[in-house]
Short mmCIF file of C-alpha atoms in Angstrom, two decimals:
data_model
loop_
_atom_site.label_atom_id
_atom_site.label_comp_id
_atom_site.label_asym_id
_atom_site.label_seq_id
_atom_site.Cartn_x
_atom_site.Cartn_y
_atom_site.Cartn_z
CA MET T 1 85.77 85.54 93.34
CA ASP T 2 84.89 89.22 92.89
CA LEU T 3 87.53 91.05 94.93
CA THR T 4 85.59 94.34 94.66
CA ASP T 5 82.35 93.05 96.21
CA PHE T 6 82.22 94.42 99.75
CA GLY T 7 78.53 93.77 100.34
CA ALA T 8 79.22 90.86 102.71
CA GLY T 9 81.08 93.11 105.15
CA ALA T 10 84.44 94.57 106.04
CA GLN T 11 85.77 91.64 108.05
CA TYR T 12 87.55 88.68 106.46
CA ILE T 13 87.84 85.75 108.84
CA ALA T 14 88.62 82.11 108.11
CA GLY T 15 88.27 82.61 104.37
CA ARG T 16 84.89 84.32 104.54
CA GLN T 17 83.85 87.95 104.26
CA ARG T 18 81.41 88.99 106.95
CA PRO T 19 80.05 92.12 108.64
CA GLY T 20 81.35 93.36 111.94
CA ASN T 21 79.22 93.56 115.03
CA GLY T 22 80.04 97.18 115.75
CA GLU T 23 78.95 100.63 114.65
CA PRO T 24 78.39 101.54 111.00
CA PHE T 25 81.19 103.50 109.34
CA GLN T 26 81.41 105.24 105.99
CA VAL T 27 84.46 104.94 103.77
CA VAL T 28 84.55 108.33 102.08
CA ASN T 29 86.14 109.40 98.80
CA PRO T 30 88.15 112.51 99.77
CA ALA T 31 87.98 113.86 96.23
CA ASP T 32 84.29 114.74 96.52
CA GLY T 33 82.95 113.50 99.85
CA SER T 34 80.94 110.68 98.31
CA VAL T 35 80.51 107.41 100.20
CA VAL T 36 82.51 104.57 98.66
CA GLU T 37 81.22 101.89 101.03
CA GLN T 38 79.38 101.70 104.33
CA VAL T 39 80.75 99.05 106.64
CA ALA T 40 80.10 97.73 110.14
CA LEU T 41 83.20 97.98 112.30
CA ALA T 42 84.72 95.13 114.26
CA THR T 43 84.13 94.68 117.97
CA THR T 44 86.44 92.95 120.40
CA ALA T 45 84.36 89.81 119.86
CA ASP T 46 85.12 89.98 116.13
CA VAL T 47 88.83 90.25 116.95
CA ASP T 48 88.54 87.18 119.18
CA THR T 49 86.93 85.26 116.32
CA ALA T 50 89.68 86.28 113.91
CA VAL T 51 92.47 85.36 116.33
CA ALA T 52 90.81 82.00 116.96
CA ALA T 53 90.71 81.37 113.20
CA ALA T 54 94.39 82.28 112.87
CA ARG T 55 95.29 80.04 115.80
CA ALA T 56 93.36 77.11 114.33
CA ALA T 57 95.11 77.52 110.97
CA LEU T 58 98.59 77.85 112.47
CA PRO T 59 99.61 74.18 112.89
CA GLY T 60 98.81 73.24 109.31
CA TRP T 61 100.38 76.33 107.75
CA ALA T 62 103.47 76.18 109.96
CA ALA T 63 103.96 72.55 108.95
CA ALA T 64 103.70 73.34 105.23
CA THR T 65 107.00 73.06 103.43
CA PRO T 66 108.78 76.25 102.40
CA GLY T 67 108.19 75.11 98.82
CA ALA T 68 104.44 74.86 99.36
CA ARG T 69 104.28 78.33 100.91
CA SER T 70 106.39 79.66 98.06
CA GLU T 71 104.04 78.21 95.47
CA ALA T 72 101.04 79.79 97.20
CA LEU T 73 102.70 83.22 97.19
CA THR T 74 103.63 82.83 93.53
CA ARG T 75 99.95 82.19 92.79
CA LEU T 76 99.06 85.23 94.90
CA ALA T 77 101.33 87.43 92.77
CA ALA T 78 99.46 86.21 89.69
CA VAL T 79 96.04 86.91 91.25
CA LEU T 80 97.14 90.42 92.22
CA THR T 81 98.44 91.05 88.73
CA ARG T 82 95.10 90.09 87.18
CA ALA T 83 93.28 92.34 89.65
CA GLY T 84 95.65 95.27 89.13
CA ASP T 85 93.17 97.67 87.53
CA ASP T 86 90.54 97.03 90.19
CA LEU T 87 93.07 97.41 92.99
CA ALA T 88 94.26 100.75 91.60
CA ARG T 89 90.74 102.06 91.14
CA VAL T 90 89.61 101.13 94.66
CA GLU T 91 92.84 102.42 96.19
CA THR T 92 92.30 105.78 94.51
CA ALA T 93 88.64 105.93 95.57
CA GLN T 94 89.36 105.39 99.26
CA THR T 95 92.59 107.41 99.60
CA GLY T 96 92.38 110.12 96.94
CA LYS T 97 95.83 109.33 95.59
CA PRO T 98 96.25 109.87 91.84
CA VAL T 99 95.35 106.78 89.86
CA ARG T 100 98.66 107.14 88.04
CA LEU T 101 100.50 106.59 91.31
CA ALA T 102 98.27 103.68 92.31
CA THR T 103 98.68 102.05 88.90
CA GLU T 104 102.42 102.60 88.48
CA PHE T 105 103.66 102.40 92.09
CA ASP T 106 101.27 100.85 94.61
CA VAL T 107 100.01 97.89 92.61
CA PRO T 108 103.25 96.81 90.90
CA GLY T 109 105.14 97.27 94.16
CA THR T 110 102.69 94.96 95.89
CA VAL T 111 102.94 92.34 93.17
CA ASP T 112 106.73 92.51 93.32
CA ASN T 113 106.63 92.07 97.11
CA ALA T 114 104.55 88.92 96.69
CA ALA T 115 106.97 87.56 94.11
CA PHE T 116 109.95 88.38 96.33
CA PHE T 117 108.56 86.66 99.41
CA ALA T 118 107.62 83.65 97.31
CA GLY T 119 111.36 83.24 96.83
CA ALA T 120 112.33 84.26 100.36
CA ALA T 121 110.02 81.59 101.81
CA ARG T 122 112.52 78.99 100.58
CA ASN T 123 115.55 80.75 102.02
CA LEU T 124 115.68 80.17 105.78
CA GLU T 125 119.08 81.41 106.82
CA GLY T 126 121.10 80.22 109.81
CA LYS T 127 124.55 79.26 111.02
CA ALA T 128 125.97 76.16 109.35
CA ALA T 129 125.68 72.93 111.35
CA GLY T 130 128.94 72.04 113.02
CA GLU T 131 130.73 70.62 116.04
CA TYR T 132 131.33 73.92 117.78
CA SER T 133 131.90 72.36 121.20
CA GLY T 134 133.86 69.43 119.80
CA ASP T 135 131.50 66.90 121.38
CA HIS T 136 128.20 68.05 119.92
CA THR T 137 126.66 68.88 116.57
CA SER T 138 124.71 72.14 116.64
CA TYR T 139 122.37 73.61 114.11
CA VAL T 140 119.73 76.35 113.96
CA ARG T 141 116.05 75.99 113.18
CA ARG T 142 113.95 78.94 112.13
CA GLU T 143 110.36 78.43 113.23
CA PRO T 144 107.23 80.60 112.98
CA VAL T 145 106.53 82.93 115.88
CA GLY T 146 102.80 82.10 115.92
CA VAL T 147 99.76 84.30 115.41
CA VAL T 148 100.78 87.81 114.32
CA GLY T 149 98.61 90.84 115.06
CA SER T 150 99.31 93.65 112.60
CA ILE T 151 97.98 97.20 112.32
CA SER T 152 98.50 99.07 109.06
CA PRO T 153 98.03 102.77 108.19
CA TRP T 154 95.81 104.65 105.76
CA ASN T 155 98.41 106.16 103.46
CA TYR T 156 99.38 103.01 101.50
CA PRO T 157 96.61 100.55 102.40
CA LEU T 158 97.41 97.96 99.75
CA GLN T 159 101.19 98.07 100.04
CA MET T 160 101.13 98.14 103.82
CA ALA T 161 98.82 95.11 103.89
CA ALA T 162 101.39 93.33 101.74
CA TRP T 163 104.32 94.47 103.88
CA LYS T 164 102.58 93.06 106.96
CA VAL T 165 101.08 89.86 105.57
CA LEU T 166 103.73 88.56 103.17
CA PRO T 167 106.79 88.07 105.41
CA ALA T 168 104.59 86.77 108.21
CA ILE T 169 102.95 84.02 106.18
CA ALA T 170 106.08 83.27 104.13
CA ALA T 171 107.72 82.31 107.43
CA GLY T 172 104.80 80.06 108.39
CA ASN T 173 102.88 82.34 110.72
CA THR T 174 99.20 83.19 110.51
CA ILE T 175 98.00 86.77 110.79
CA VAL T 176 95.17 89.06 111.80
CA LEU T 177 95.50 92.43 110.06
CA LYS T 178 93.67 95.52 111.23
CA PRO T 179 93.77 98.16 108.48
CA ALA T 180 92.89 101.78 109.14
CA GLU T 181 89.11 102.08 109.16
CA LEU T 182 89.40 105.05 106.75
CA THR T 183 90.85 102.83 104.02
CA PRO T 184 90.13 99.12 104.54
CA LEU T 185 88.94 98.11 101.08
CA THR T 186 92.14 97.05 99.30
CA SER T 187 93.30 95.21 102.43
CA LEU T 188 90.10 93.17 102.16
CA MET T 189 90.79 92.63 98.47
CA PHE T 190 94.29 91.46 99.33
CA ALA T 191 92.94 88.93 101.85
CA LYS T 192 90.41 87.63 99.33
CA ALA T 193 93.20 87.32 96.77
CA CYS T 194 95.06 85.11 99.26
CA THR T 195 92.07 82.76 99.37
CA GLU T 196 91.81 82.76 95.58
CA ALA T 197 95.50 81.85 95.44
CA GLY T 198 94.86 78.77 97.57
CA ILE T 199 96.24 80.00 100.87
CA PRO T 200 94.27 78.06 103.53
CA ASP T 201 91.37 79.64 105.37
CA GLY T 202 92.42 81.37 108.58
CA VAL T 203 95.99 82.06 107.51
CA VAL T 204 95.14 85.65 106.53
CA ASN T 205 92.36 87.46 108.40
CA VAL T 206 91.27 91.11 108.32
CA VAL T 207 89.33 92.98 111.00
CA THR T 208 88.21 96.52 110.21
CA GLY T 209 87.72 98.43 113.42
CA ALA T 210 88.72 101.44 115.47
CA GLY T 211 92.18 101.55 116.99
CA ARG T 212 91.07 102.07 120.57
CA THR T 213 88.80 99.03 120.50
CA ALA T 214 89.73 96.48 117.84
CA GLY T 215 93.36 97.59 117.57
CA GLU T 216 94.19 97.61 121.26
CA HIS T 217 92.33 94.35 121.83
CA LEU T 218 94.31 92.71 119.02
CA VAL T 219 97.64 93.91 120.39
CA ALA T 220 96.86 92.74 123.92
CA HIS T 221 95.25 89.44 122.92
CA PRO T 222 96.88 86.55 124.79
CA ASP T 223 96.94 84.32 121.69
CA VAL T 224 98.83 86.91 119.63
CA ALA T 225 102.56 86.17 119.79
CA MET T 226 103.92 89.09 117.75
CA VAL T 227 102.70 92.61 117.03
CA SER T 228 103.57 94.67 113.97
CA PHE T 229 102.45 98.29 113.71
CA THR T 230 102.94 101.06 111.18
CA GLY T 231 101.72 104.53 112.11
CA SER T 232 102.52 107.53 114.25
CA THR T 233 105.14 107.49 116.96
CA ALA T 234 102.57 108.48 119.59
CA VAL T 235 100.34 105.49 118.81
CA GLY T 236 103.42 103.29 118.46
CA ARG T 237 104.30 104.00 122.07
CA ARG T 238 100.84 102.84 123.13
CA VAL T 239 101.20 99.68 121.05
CA ALA T 240 104.56 98.99 122.68
CA GLU T 241 103.09 99.46 126.15
CA LEU T 242 100.34 96.94 125.47
CA ALA T 243 102.67 94.46 123.79
CA VAL T 244 105.35 94.53 126.47
CA ALA T 245 102.76 93.64 129.11
CA GLY T 246 102.35 90.33 127.29
CA VAL T 247 106.08 89.96 126.51
CA LYS T 248 105.28 89.96 122.80
CA ARG T 249 107.75 90.52 120.02
CA THR T 250 107.12 93.95 118.50
CA HIS T 251 107.89 95.53 115.15
CA LEU T 252 107.25 99.27 114.94
CA GLU T 253 107.55 101.40 111.80
CA LEU T 254 106.71 104.87 113.02
CA GLY T 255 106.88 108.51 112.00
CA GLY T 256 109.49 110.27 109.93
CA LYS T 257 110.79 113.73 109.12
CA ALA T 258 113.19 113.01 106.30
CA PRO T 259 116.02 115.48 105.64
CA PHE T 260 117.04 116.28 102.06
CA VAL T 261 120.64 117.55 102.24
CA VAL T 262 121.94 119.45 99.21
CA PHE T 263 125.68 120.20 99.21
CA ASP T 264 127.11 123.03 97.14
CA ASP T 265 128.56 120.70 94.48
CA ALA T 266 125.22 118.97 93.81
CA ASP T 267 123.54 118.87 90.42
CA LEU T 268 121.03 121.64 91.14
CA ASP T 269 118.52 120.61 88.48
CA ALA T 270 118.51 117.02 89.75
CA ALA T 271 118.09 118.17 93.34
CA VAL T 272 115.18 120.50 92.49
CA HIS T 273 113.31 117.85 90.54
CA GLY T 274 114.11 115.24 93.19
CA ALA T 275 112.80 117.48 95.96
CA VAL T 276 109.51 118.12 94.18
CA ALA T 277 108.87 114.44 93.52
CA ALA T 278 110.04 113.32 96.97
CA SER T 279 107.98 115.90 98.86
CA LEU T 280 104.76 115.41 96.88
CA ILE T 281 104.57 111.64 96.47
CA ASN T 282 101.23 110.42 97.80
CA GLY T 283 100.37 114.02 98.65
CA GLY T 284 103.33 114.11 101.04
CA GLN T 285 101.50 111.50 103.13
CA ASP T 286 104.54 109.28 103.26
CA CYS T 287 106.77 108.81 106.29
CA THR T 288 109.85 108.82 104.05
CA ALA T 289 108.82 111.88 102.00
CA ALA T 290 111.29 114.76 101.84
CA THR T 291 110.12 117.30 104.42
CA ARG T 292 113.23 119.28 105.43
CA ALA T 293 115.53 120.48 102.65
CA TYR T 294 118.90 121.70 103.94
CA VAL T 295 120.69 123.50 101.14
CA GLN T 296 124.27 124.78 101.33
CA ARG T 297 124.17 128.52 101.02
CA PRO T 298 125.68 128.95 97.50
CA LEU T 299 122.75 126.96 96.05
CA TYR T 300 120.05 128.02 98.48
CA ASP T 301 118.33 130.86 96.56
CA ALA T 302 118.38 128.99 93.24
CA PHE T 303 116.99 125.85 94.91
CA VAL T 304 114.11 127.76 96.51
CA ALA T 305 113.30 129.46 93.22
CA GLY T 306 113.48 126.19 91.27
CA VAL T 307 111.22 124.27 93.64
CA ALA T 308 108.72 127.14 93.75
CA GLU T 309 108.59 127.22 89.96
CA LEU T 310 107.93 123.48 89.67
CA TYR T 311 105.41 123.52 92.52
CA ALA T 312 103.41 126.17 90.65
CA ALA T 313 103.16 123.84 87.63
CA VAL T 314 101.92 120.79 89.58
CA ARG T 315 98.48 119.72 88.35
CA VAL T 316 96.07 119.46 91.29
CA GLY T 317 92.76 117.82 90.52
CA ASP T 318 90.60 114.74 90.09
CA PRO T 319 92.67 111.71 91.12
CA LEU T 320 91.00 109.56 88.44
CA ASP T 321 92.36 111.87 85.73
CA PRO T 322 95.66 110.33 84.54
CA ARG T 323 97.05 113.86 84.02
CA THR T 324 96.60 114.76 87.72
CA ASP T 325 99.81 115.00 89.72
CA LEU T 326 98.33 115.74 93.15
CA GLY T 327 94.95 114.56 94.40
CA PRO T 328 93.24 115.32 97.72
CA LEU T 329 94.57 114.36 101.10
CA VAL T 330 92.99 111.36 102.78
CA SER T 331 90.30 113.26 104.70
CA TYR T 332 89.01 116.73 105.49
CA THR T 333 90.25 116.35 109.06
CA HIS T 334 93.74 115.59 107.88
CA ARG T 335 93.67 118.40 105.30
CA ASP T 336 92.77 120.84 108.08
CA ARG T 337 95.56 119.46 110.24
CA VAL T 338 98.12 120.10 107.48
CA ALA T 339 96.69 123.58 106.86
CA GLY T 340 97.01 124.30 110.57
CA PHE T 341 100.75 123.68 110.48
CA VAL T 342 101.12 126.13 107.60
CA GLU T 343 98.91 128.80 109.14
CA ARG T 344 100.84 128.70 112.40
CA ALA T 345 104.10 128.87 110.46
CA ARG T 346 103.12 132.22 108.93
CA ALA T 347 103.88 133.81 112.30
CA TYR T 348 107.57 132.87 112.13
CA ALA T 349 108.39 131.84 108.54
CA THR T 350 107.72 132.72 104.90
CA VAL T 351 105.24 130.76 102.83
CA VAL T 352 106.94 131.01 99.44
CA THR T 353 104.21 129.33 97.44
CA GLY T 354 101.00 127.44 98.14
CA GLY T 355 99.42 127.50 101.57
CA ARG T 356 95.86 128.21 100.42
CA ILE T 357 93.15 125.58 99.94
CA PRO T 358 92.48 125.53 96.18
CA ALA T 359 89.06 126.12 94.68
CA LYS T 360 89.82 125.03 91.11
CA GLY T 361 91.78 122.16 89.63
CA HIS T 362 94.36 122.27 86.86
CA ASP T 363 91.57 121.91 84.29
CA GLY T 364 89.19 124.35 85.99
CA THR T 365 87.11 121.74 87.80
CA ASP T 366 85.56 122.58 91.18
CA LEU T 367 87.68 121.24 94.06
CA THR T 368 85.72 122.73 96.95
CA ARG T 369 84.03 119.44 97.84
CA GLY T 370 87.35 117.63 98.20
CA ALA T 371 90.12 117.54 100.81
CA TYR T 372 92.65 119.26 98.55
CA TYR T 373 95.79 121.10 99.63
CA PRO T 374 98.38 122.57 97.25
CA PRO T 375 102.14 122.05 97.12
CA THR T 376 103.48 124.42 99.77
CA LEU T 377 107.03 125.69 100.15
CA ILE T 378 108.16 127.35 103.37
CA ALA T 379 111.42 129.23 104.02
CA ASP T 380 112.96 131.24 106.87
CA ALA T 381 111.80 128.83 109.59
CA ALA T 382 113.98 128.19 112.62
CA GLN T 383 115.37 124.72 113.18
CA ASP T 384 113.45 124.34 116.44
CA SER T 385 110.12 125.52 114.98
CA GLU T 386 107.04 123.31 114.81
CA VAL T 387 106.97 123.05 111.03
CA VAL T 388 110.58 121.82 110.97
CA GLN T 389 110.32 119.41 113.90
CA GLY T 390 106.73 118.16 113.61
CA GLU T 391 105.46 115.50 111.21
CA VAL T 392 103.17 117.53 108.91
CA PHE T 393 102.39 114.57 106.62
CA GLY T 394 101.25 116.62 103.68
CA PRO T 395 102.58 118.36 100.53
CA VAL T 396 104.72 120.78 102.53
CA LEU T 397 108.49 121.27 102.18
CA VAL T 398 110.55 123.48 104.47
CA VAL T 399 113.89 124.78 103.15
CA LEU T 400 116.73 125.91 105.42
CA PRO T 401 120.28 127.03 104.54
CA PHE T 402 123.53 125.73 106.00
CA ASP T 403 127.16 126.79 105.66
CA THR T 404 129.53 123.95 106.53
CA ASP T 405 129.22 120.22 105.96
CA ASP T 406 129.35 119.70 109.71
CA GLU T 407 126.37 122.01 110.15
CA GLY T 408 124.34 120.38 107.40
CA LEU T 409 124.75 116.89 108.83
CA ARG T 410 124.08 118.11 112.37
CA LEU T 411 120.82 119.74 111.26
CA ALA T 412 119.82 116.62 109.34
CA ASN T 413 120.06 114.58 112.54
CA ASP T 414 118.40 117.20 114.71
CA THR T 415 114.92 115.68 115.07
CA PRO T 416 113.64 112.74 117.10
CA TYR T 417 113.06 110.78 113.89
CA GLY T 418 115.38 108.63 111.81
CA LEU T 419 113.50 106.80 109.08
CA ALA T 420 114.93 108.08 105.80
CA ALA T 421 117.16 110.80 104.35
CA SER T 422 119.00 111.77 101.21
CA ALA T 423 122.28 113.47 100.37
CA TRP T 424 122.89 115.32 97.11
CA THR T 425 126.50 115.70 96.02
CA THR T 426 128.90 114.77 93.22
CA ASN T 427 131.73 114.21 95.69
CA VAL T 428 132.18 110.57 96.71
CA HIS T 429 133.80 111.47 100.03
CA ARG T 430 130.90 113.74 100.99
CA SER T 431 128.40 111.04 100.04
CA LEU T 432 130.22 108.40 102.07
CA ARG T 433 130.35 110.69 105.08
CA ALA T 434 126.66 111.52 104.78
CA THR T 435 125.58 107.91 104.50
CA ARG T 436 127.75 107.05 107.51
CA GLU T 437 126.74 109.93 109.78
CA ILE T 438 123.05 110.50 109.05
CA ALA T 439 121.09 108.47 111.61
CA ALA T 440 118.36 106.95 109.45
CA GLY T 441 117.33 103.50 108.34
CA CYS T 442 117.67 104.45 104.67
CA VAL T 443 119.94 107.08 103.13
CA TRP T 444 119.68 107.73 99.41
CA VAL T 445 122.41 109.50 97.42
CA ASN T 446 121.26 111.76 94.57
CA ASP T 447 117.73 110.37 94.76
CA HIS T 448 114.96 110.19 97.34
CA ILE T 449 112.03 107.73 97.67
CA PRO T 450 112.74 104.62 95.53
CA ILE T 451 112.30 101.35 97.42
CA ILE T 452 112.94 97.77 96.37
CA SER T 453 111.70 94.48 97.77
CA GLU T 454 115.22 93.14 98.25
CA MET T 455 116.27 95.88 100.69
CA PRO T 456 114.98 96.60 104.23
CA HIS T 457 112.76 99.49 105.23
CA GLY T 458 112.72 100.66 108.84
CA GLY T 459 113.97 103.37 111.13
CA TYR T 460 116.19 104.59 113.92
CA LYS T 461 115.27 106.56 117.05
CA ALA T 462 111.60 107.58 117.34
CA SER T 463 110.95 106.12 113.89
CA GLY T 464 110.82 102.69 115.49
CA TYR T 465 112.57 99.37 114.99
CA GLY T 466 112.19 96.30 112.84
CA LYS T 467 112.30 96.00 109.07
CA ASP T 468 109.72 95.66 106.34
CA MET T 469 110.54 94.01 103.02
CA SER T 470 113.74 92.02 102.34
CA GLN T 471 115.14 88.87 103.90
CA TYR T 472 115.63 90.86 107.13
CA SER T 473 111.86 91.17 107.43
CA LEU T 474 111.29 87.45 106.91
CA ASP T 475 113.86 86.69 109.61
CA GLU T 476 112.02 88.90 112.10
CA TYR T 477 108.90 86.77 111.72
CA THR T 478 110.81 83.66 112.81
CA GLN T 479 112.14 82.51 116.13
CA VAL T 480 115.56 80.90 116.25
CA LYS T 481 115.99 77.56 117.94
CA HIS T 482 119.39 76.04 118.73
CA VAL T 483 119.40 72.25 118.42
CA MET T 484 122.37 70.34 119.90
CA PHE T 485 123.22 66.63 119.58
CA ASP T 486 125.79 64.77 121.62
CA THR T 487 128.21 63.01 119.27
CA THR T 488 130.26 61.01 121.82
CA ALA T 489 127.83 58.42 123.22
CA VAL T 490 129.74 58.78 126.50
CA ALA T 491 127.46 58.36 129.51
CA ARG T 492 129.73 59.95 132.12
CA LYS T 493 130.99 63.14 130.60
CA ASP T 494 133.91 65.13 131.90
CA TRP T 495 131.82 68.29 132.29
CA HIS T 496 129.54 66.46 134.73
CA ARG T 497 132.41 66.58 137.24
CA THR T 498 132.03 70.36 137.37
CA VAL T 499 128.65 69.69 139.00
CA PHE T 500 129.12 66.52 141.09
CA GLY T 501 131.55 63.71 141.94
CA ASP T 502 135.27 63.30 141.38
CA ARG T 503 137.19 62.93 138.17
#
């Protein structure tokens, strides 16, 4: 099977690639505006077909042994490994992310996720069977929820497809995934890889369509038992509204505005390098990216100078060039949105470096046809300003000073979001306090960004609820059933007398 052949269409239903019945749509390479693929979007009828396929496949897949599902996911990891170069190339073409990042982060992370959930499929956790009432034996069954409707974002199309699909099918569910229409191609490749790995037709389905039509119809579909969404908080609220009307289980991984807290005893060089990497990964189009650096005043000036110096050396250019550090943003519309945040910030803050759309790349190549934006450092912004509070989702870092530890931690928590954060200190007591008091689903100490399949990813507050990756994610795609057996063989039980008759 050629995973890179998209000629049959951008829908993958019941093990077959097919066109949608909706409007044509162009997948555009943001590096130069060229068309990568033209696809026909899904209609509500296409969503119905995909859900029907998932529902038909559910009984057989749910009845498969954990060992059989594990073996299928192990084969999937091998298929993805063999397709690694193609996956990286297509991911770069549709998103603009540097091929170095796709090759060294996106693809191996996806393969590792598949390998992890191959093992997790055989580890259904629950309370040990026992006679908790004295007269009965109780045990817990973990069973699939049913058909899962998932919506994934455009920033990590391959990895987000994996994060949605893998725990769902490892637990015995079937799934209909709607990727962002901007970047559907590696999600389709992932679904085709599932078929090549021997996962039965209909277990993994992909519908490529617009959110307001295909997405909302999927979420509200009566045969969808669980909804998983990754994207903005605003859209997440709409997803929750639709899901709650059908009393569906929901899993929402939403926006972020991660604080990067540098205490005055931190290793300054480590913090500077960490801030540059953590703010620029994936062009800053990462909900866990460092966006707000709070630096204790003794280190503040040196931190600003150090980040500005490294930002100036970042190589912006062709994402297919392995030397490129920063490629274009995902689209011209999004590039202009990021630029708008910076332009408005000039009225109340200082743009230390960056902030101008580049014309030339690091090697002199013309960038004017692409959706490029440079690393941008902003200082002197107020805590309540738009650029500090709003999710910019681009290569923009805002730096603010603080004086006391209390103030630094208070500022770190002072946004509606709570997805990720980091604390930089060589003092164990400070680090323990920061990890305890920062309200975020992940808090790193002396690093920012690394993720691992064994640990959960998910937020607090307006960043949503539910976990991706890890055993916690697998558990969320199961429903827990209590089974209870009488052990006495007594027909007339003493507790019956609490309801009728005399003892």
